[in-house]
Structure formats: structure tokens, C-alpha cells
Coordinates of N, CA and C and ligand atoms in Angstrom, one line a residue:
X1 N 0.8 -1.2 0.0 CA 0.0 0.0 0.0 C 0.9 1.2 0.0
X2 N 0.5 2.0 -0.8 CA 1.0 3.6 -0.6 C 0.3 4.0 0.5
X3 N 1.2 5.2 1.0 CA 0.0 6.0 1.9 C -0.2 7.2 1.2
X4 N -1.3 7.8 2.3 CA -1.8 9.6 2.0 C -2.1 10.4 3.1
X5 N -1.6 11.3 2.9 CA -1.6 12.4 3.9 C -3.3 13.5 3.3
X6 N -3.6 13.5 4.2 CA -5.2 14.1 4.2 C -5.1 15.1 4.4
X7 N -6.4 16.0 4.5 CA -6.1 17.5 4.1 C -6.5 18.4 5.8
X8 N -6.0 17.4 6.8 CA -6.0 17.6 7.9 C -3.9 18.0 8.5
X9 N -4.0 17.7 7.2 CA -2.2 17.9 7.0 C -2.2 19.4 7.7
X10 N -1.0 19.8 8.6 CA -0.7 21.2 9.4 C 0.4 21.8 8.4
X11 N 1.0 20.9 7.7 CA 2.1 21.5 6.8 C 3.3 21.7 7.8
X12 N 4.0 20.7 9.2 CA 5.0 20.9 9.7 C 5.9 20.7 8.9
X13 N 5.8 19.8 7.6 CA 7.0 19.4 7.4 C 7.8 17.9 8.0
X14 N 7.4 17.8 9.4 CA 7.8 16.7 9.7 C 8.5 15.4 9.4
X15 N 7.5 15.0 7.8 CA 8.0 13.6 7.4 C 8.9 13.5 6.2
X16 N 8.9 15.0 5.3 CA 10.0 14.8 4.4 C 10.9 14.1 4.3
X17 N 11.6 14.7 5.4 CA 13.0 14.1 5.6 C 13.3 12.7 6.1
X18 N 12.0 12.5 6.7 CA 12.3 10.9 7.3 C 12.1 9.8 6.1
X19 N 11.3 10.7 5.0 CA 10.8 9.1 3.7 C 12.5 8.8 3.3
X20 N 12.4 7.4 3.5 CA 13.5 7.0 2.4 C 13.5 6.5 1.3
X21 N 12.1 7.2 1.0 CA 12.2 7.2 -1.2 C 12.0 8.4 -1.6
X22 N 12.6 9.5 -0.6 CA 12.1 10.9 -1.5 C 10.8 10.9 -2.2
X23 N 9.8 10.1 -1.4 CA 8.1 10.2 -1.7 C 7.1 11.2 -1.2
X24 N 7.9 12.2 -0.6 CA 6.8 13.2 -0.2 C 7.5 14.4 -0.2
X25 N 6.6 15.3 -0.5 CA 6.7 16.4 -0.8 C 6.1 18.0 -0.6
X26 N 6.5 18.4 -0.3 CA 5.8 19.9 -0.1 C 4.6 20.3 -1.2
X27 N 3.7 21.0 -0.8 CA 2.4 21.5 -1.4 C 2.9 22.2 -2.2
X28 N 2.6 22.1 -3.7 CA 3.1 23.5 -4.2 C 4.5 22.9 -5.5
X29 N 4.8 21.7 -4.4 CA 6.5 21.1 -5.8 C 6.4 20.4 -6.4
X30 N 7.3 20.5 -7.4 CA 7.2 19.4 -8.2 C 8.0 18.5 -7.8
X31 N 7.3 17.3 -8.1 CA 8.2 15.8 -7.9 C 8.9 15.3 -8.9
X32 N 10.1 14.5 -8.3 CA 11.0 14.0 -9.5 C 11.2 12.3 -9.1
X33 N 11.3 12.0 -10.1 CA 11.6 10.5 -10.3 C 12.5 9.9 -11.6
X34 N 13.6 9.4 -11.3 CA 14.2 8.7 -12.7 C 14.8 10.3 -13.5
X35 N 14.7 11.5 -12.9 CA 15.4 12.4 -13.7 C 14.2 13.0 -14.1
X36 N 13.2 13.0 -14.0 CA 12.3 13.7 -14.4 C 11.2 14.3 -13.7
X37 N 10.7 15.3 -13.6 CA 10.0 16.4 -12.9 C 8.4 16.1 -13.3
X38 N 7.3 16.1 -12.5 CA 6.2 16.0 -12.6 C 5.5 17.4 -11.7
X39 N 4.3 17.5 -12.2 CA 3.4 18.4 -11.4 C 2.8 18.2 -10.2
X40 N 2.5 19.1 -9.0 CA 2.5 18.8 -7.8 C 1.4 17.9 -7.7
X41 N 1.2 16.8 -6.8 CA -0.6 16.3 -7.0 C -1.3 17.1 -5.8
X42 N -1.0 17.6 -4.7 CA -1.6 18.6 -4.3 C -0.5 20.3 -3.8
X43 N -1.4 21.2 -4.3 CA -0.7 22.9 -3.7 C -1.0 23.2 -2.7
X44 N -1.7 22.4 -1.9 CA -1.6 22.8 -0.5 C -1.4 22.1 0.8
X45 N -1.3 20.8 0.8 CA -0.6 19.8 1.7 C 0.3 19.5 1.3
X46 N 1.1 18.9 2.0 CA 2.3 18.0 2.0 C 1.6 16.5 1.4
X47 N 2.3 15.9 0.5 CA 1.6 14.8 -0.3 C 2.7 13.7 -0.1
X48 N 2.5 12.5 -0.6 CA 3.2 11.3 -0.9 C 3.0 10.9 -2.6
X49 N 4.3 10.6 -3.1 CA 3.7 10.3 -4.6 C 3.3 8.3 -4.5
X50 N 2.5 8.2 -4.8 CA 2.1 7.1 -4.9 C 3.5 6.0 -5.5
X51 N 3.9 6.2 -6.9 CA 5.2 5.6 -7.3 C 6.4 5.5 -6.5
X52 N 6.6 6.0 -5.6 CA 7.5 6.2 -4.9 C 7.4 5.8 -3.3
X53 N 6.2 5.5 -3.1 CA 5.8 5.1 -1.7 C 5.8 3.4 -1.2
X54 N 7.0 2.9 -0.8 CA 6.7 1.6 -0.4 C 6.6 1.2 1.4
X55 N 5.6 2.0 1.3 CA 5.2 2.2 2.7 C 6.3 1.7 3.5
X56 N 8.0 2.2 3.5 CA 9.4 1.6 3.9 C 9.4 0.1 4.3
X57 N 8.7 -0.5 3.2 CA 9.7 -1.9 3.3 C 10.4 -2.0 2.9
X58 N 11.3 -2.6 2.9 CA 12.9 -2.7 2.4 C 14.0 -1.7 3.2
X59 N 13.5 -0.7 4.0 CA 14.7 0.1 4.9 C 13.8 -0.1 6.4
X60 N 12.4 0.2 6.6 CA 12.2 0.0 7.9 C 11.0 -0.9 8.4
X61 N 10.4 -1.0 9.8 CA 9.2 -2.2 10.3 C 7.7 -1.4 10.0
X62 N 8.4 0.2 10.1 CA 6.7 0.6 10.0 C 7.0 1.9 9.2
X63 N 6.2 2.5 8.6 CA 6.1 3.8 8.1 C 6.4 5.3 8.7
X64 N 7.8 5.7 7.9 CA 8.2 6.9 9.3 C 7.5 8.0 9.2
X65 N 6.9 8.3 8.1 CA 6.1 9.3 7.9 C 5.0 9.5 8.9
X66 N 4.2 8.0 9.3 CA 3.3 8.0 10.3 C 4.0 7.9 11.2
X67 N 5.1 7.7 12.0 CA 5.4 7.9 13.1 C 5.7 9.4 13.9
X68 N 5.9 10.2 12.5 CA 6.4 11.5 13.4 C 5.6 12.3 13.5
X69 N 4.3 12.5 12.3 CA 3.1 12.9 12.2 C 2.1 13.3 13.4
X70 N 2.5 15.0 13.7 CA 1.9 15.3 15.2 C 0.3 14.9 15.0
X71 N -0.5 15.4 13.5 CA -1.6 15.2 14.1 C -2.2 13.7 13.5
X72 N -1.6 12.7 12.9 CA -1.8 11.0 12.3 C -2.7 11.3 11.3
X73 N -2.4 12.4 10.4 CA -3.4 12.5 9.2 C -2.8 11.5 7.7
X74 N -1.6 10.7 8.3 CA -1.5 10.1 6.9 C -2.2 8.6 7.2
X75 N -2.7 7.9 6.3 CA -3.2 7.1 6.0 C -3.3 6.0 4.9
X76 N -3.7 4.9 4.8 CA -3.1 3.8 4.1 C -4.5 4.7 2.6
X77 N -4.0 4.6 1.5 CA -4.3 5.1 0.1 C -5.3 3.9 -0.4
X78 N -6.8 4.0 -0.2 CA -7.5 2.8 -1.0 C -7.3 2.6 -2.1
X79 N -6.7 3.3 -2.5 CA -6.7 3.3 -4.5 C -4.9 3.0 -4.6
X80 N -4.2 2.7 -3.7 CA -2.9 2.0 -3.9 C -2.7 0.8 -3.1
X81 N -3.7 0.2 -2.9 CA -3.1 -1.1 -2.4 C -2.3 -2.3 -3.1
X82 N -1.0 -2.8 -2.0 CA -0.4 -3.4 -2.8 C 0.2 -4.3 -1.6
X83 N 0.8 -5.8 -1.8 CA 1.7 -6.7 -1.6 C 2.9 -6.3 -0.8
X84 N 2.9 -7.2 0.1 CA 4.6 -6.5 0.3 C 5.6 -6.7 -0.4
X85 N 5.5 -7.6 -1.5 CA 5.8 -8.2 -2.6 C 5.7 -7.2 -3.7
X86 N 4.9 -7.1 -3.7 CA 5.2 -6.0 -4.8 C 5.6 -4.1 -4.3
X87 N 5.3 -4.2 -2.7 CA 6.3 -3.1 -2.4 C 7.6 -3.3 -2.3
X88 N 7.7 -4.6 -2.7 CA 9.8 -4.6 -2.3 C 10.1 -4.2 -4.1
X89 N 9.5 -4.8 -4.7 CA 9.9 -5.0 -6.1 C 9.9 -3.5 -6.2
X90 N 8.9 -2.5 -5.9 CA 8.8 -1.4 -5.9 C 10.2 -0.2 -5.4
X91 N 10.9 -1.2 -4.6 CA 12.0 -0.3 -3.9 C 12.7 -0.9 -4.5
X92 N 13.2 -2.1 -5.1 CA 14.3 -2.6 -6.2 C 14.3 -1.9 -7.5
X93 N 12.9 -1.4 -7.8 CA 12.7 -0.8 -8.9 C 13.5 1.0 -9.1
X94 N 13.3 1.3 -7.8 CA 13.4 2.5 -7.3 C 15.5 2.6 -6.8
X95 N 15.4 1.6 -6.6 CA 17.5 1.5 -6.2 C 18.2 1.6 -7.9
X96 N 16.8 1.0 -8.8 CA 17.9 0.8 -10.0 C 17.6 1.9 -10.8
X97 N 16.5 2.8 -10.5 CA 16.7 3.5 -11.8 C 16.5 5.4 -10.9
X98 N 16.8 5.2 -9.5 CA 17.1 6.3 -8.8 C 15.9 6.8 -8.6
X99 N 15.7 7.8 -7.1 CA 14.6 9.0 -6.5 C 14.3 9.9 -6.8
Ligands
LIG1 FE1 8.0 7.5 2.5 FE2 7.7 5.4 4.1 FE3 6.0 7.4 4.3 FE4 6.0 5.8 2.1 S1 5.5 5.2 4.2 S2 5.9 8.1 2.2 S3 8.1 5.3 1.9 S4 8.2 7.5 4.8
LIG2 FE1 1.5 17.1 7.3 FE2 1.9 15.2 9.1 FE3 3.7 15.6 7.3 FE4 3.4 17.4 9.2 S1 4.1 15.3 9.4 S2 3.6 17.8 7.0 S3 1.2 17.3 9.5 S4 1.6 14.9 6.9

């Protein structure tokens, strides 16, 4: 599963720095993957890009984004459910062709 951050988001900033797929992002930026720049999916929360979110399997036990999250507005994404299986392949995918 990807997650998502809800529009209960405060905009600390908090989890940026903690994703270790460069999957989330400030309201407002554009995201990059493989070298290439896309448009923000939201301009006013802090978001997760779905492609890039393996809810950290493969580096940790639980999702750091939800752990530092003062007010717990991120949440498991109904429209990205996936395998842990296919979130590892997802971070193998993401080692080989870069964040
Ligand atoms: Fe990043 Fe992990 Fe949060 Fe997904 S669950 S956005 S990989 S910190
Ligand atoms: Fe928003 Fe939570 Fe991230 Fe802070 S930690 S920017 S409140 S999603």
C-alpha cells in the first residue's frame, strides 16, 4: 500500500526528511523520479507520490512518515493497495533507476 496524507495535513514538514524514497513532498513542488520532474498532486498539503511510496519496506518495520506525524493525518491510500511483494519490487525498482 502507498499512503496519503489528508487535508488535515498542518504543513510541519515533519515527514519529508524521514521518507527514504524521496516520496513526499511539499504542497506546491514538483516531484521528481528517474530524472524527471512532474506536477505537484496537491498545492496545499504535503503529499506522498504514490510511485515512490513503499510504505518503507525494504529500509524499515513501520512507516516513518506516520510515526512523526503530530496530528496522524496520513493514511493507508484505498486506490494503492499493494503486496509486500510488490512493495519490495517497488524499492528494487526505485534502487535501480534512482529517486
Ligand atoms: Fe515515505 Fe515510508 Fe511514508 Fe511511504 S510510508 S511516504 S516510503 S516514509
Ligand atoms: Fe503534514 Fe503530518 Fe507531514 Fe506534518 S508530518 S507535514 S502534519 S503529513
Amino acid at each position: 500500500m502507498a499512503l496519503l496524507i489528508t487535508d488535515e495535513c498542518i504543513n510541519c514538514g515533519a515527514c519529508e526528511p524521514e521518507c527514504p524514497n524521496t516520496a513526499i513532498y511539499e504542497g506546491g513542488a514538483l516531484w521528481a523520479l528517474n530524472g524527471q520532474t512532474h506536477n505537484p498532486i496537491s498545492n496545499d498539503f504535503f503529499y506522498i507520490v504514490p510511485d515512490k511510496c513503499t510504505e518503507c519496506v525494504g529500509f524499515h518495520d513501520e512507516p516513518q512518515c506516520q510515526a512523526v506525524c503530530p496530528v496522524d493525518c496520513i493514511i493507508v491510500d484505498p486506490a494503492h493497495i499493494e503486496t509486500k511483494e510488490e512493495l519490495l519490487a517497488k524499492k528494487e525498482s526505485l534502487d535501480l533507476m534512482g529517486r
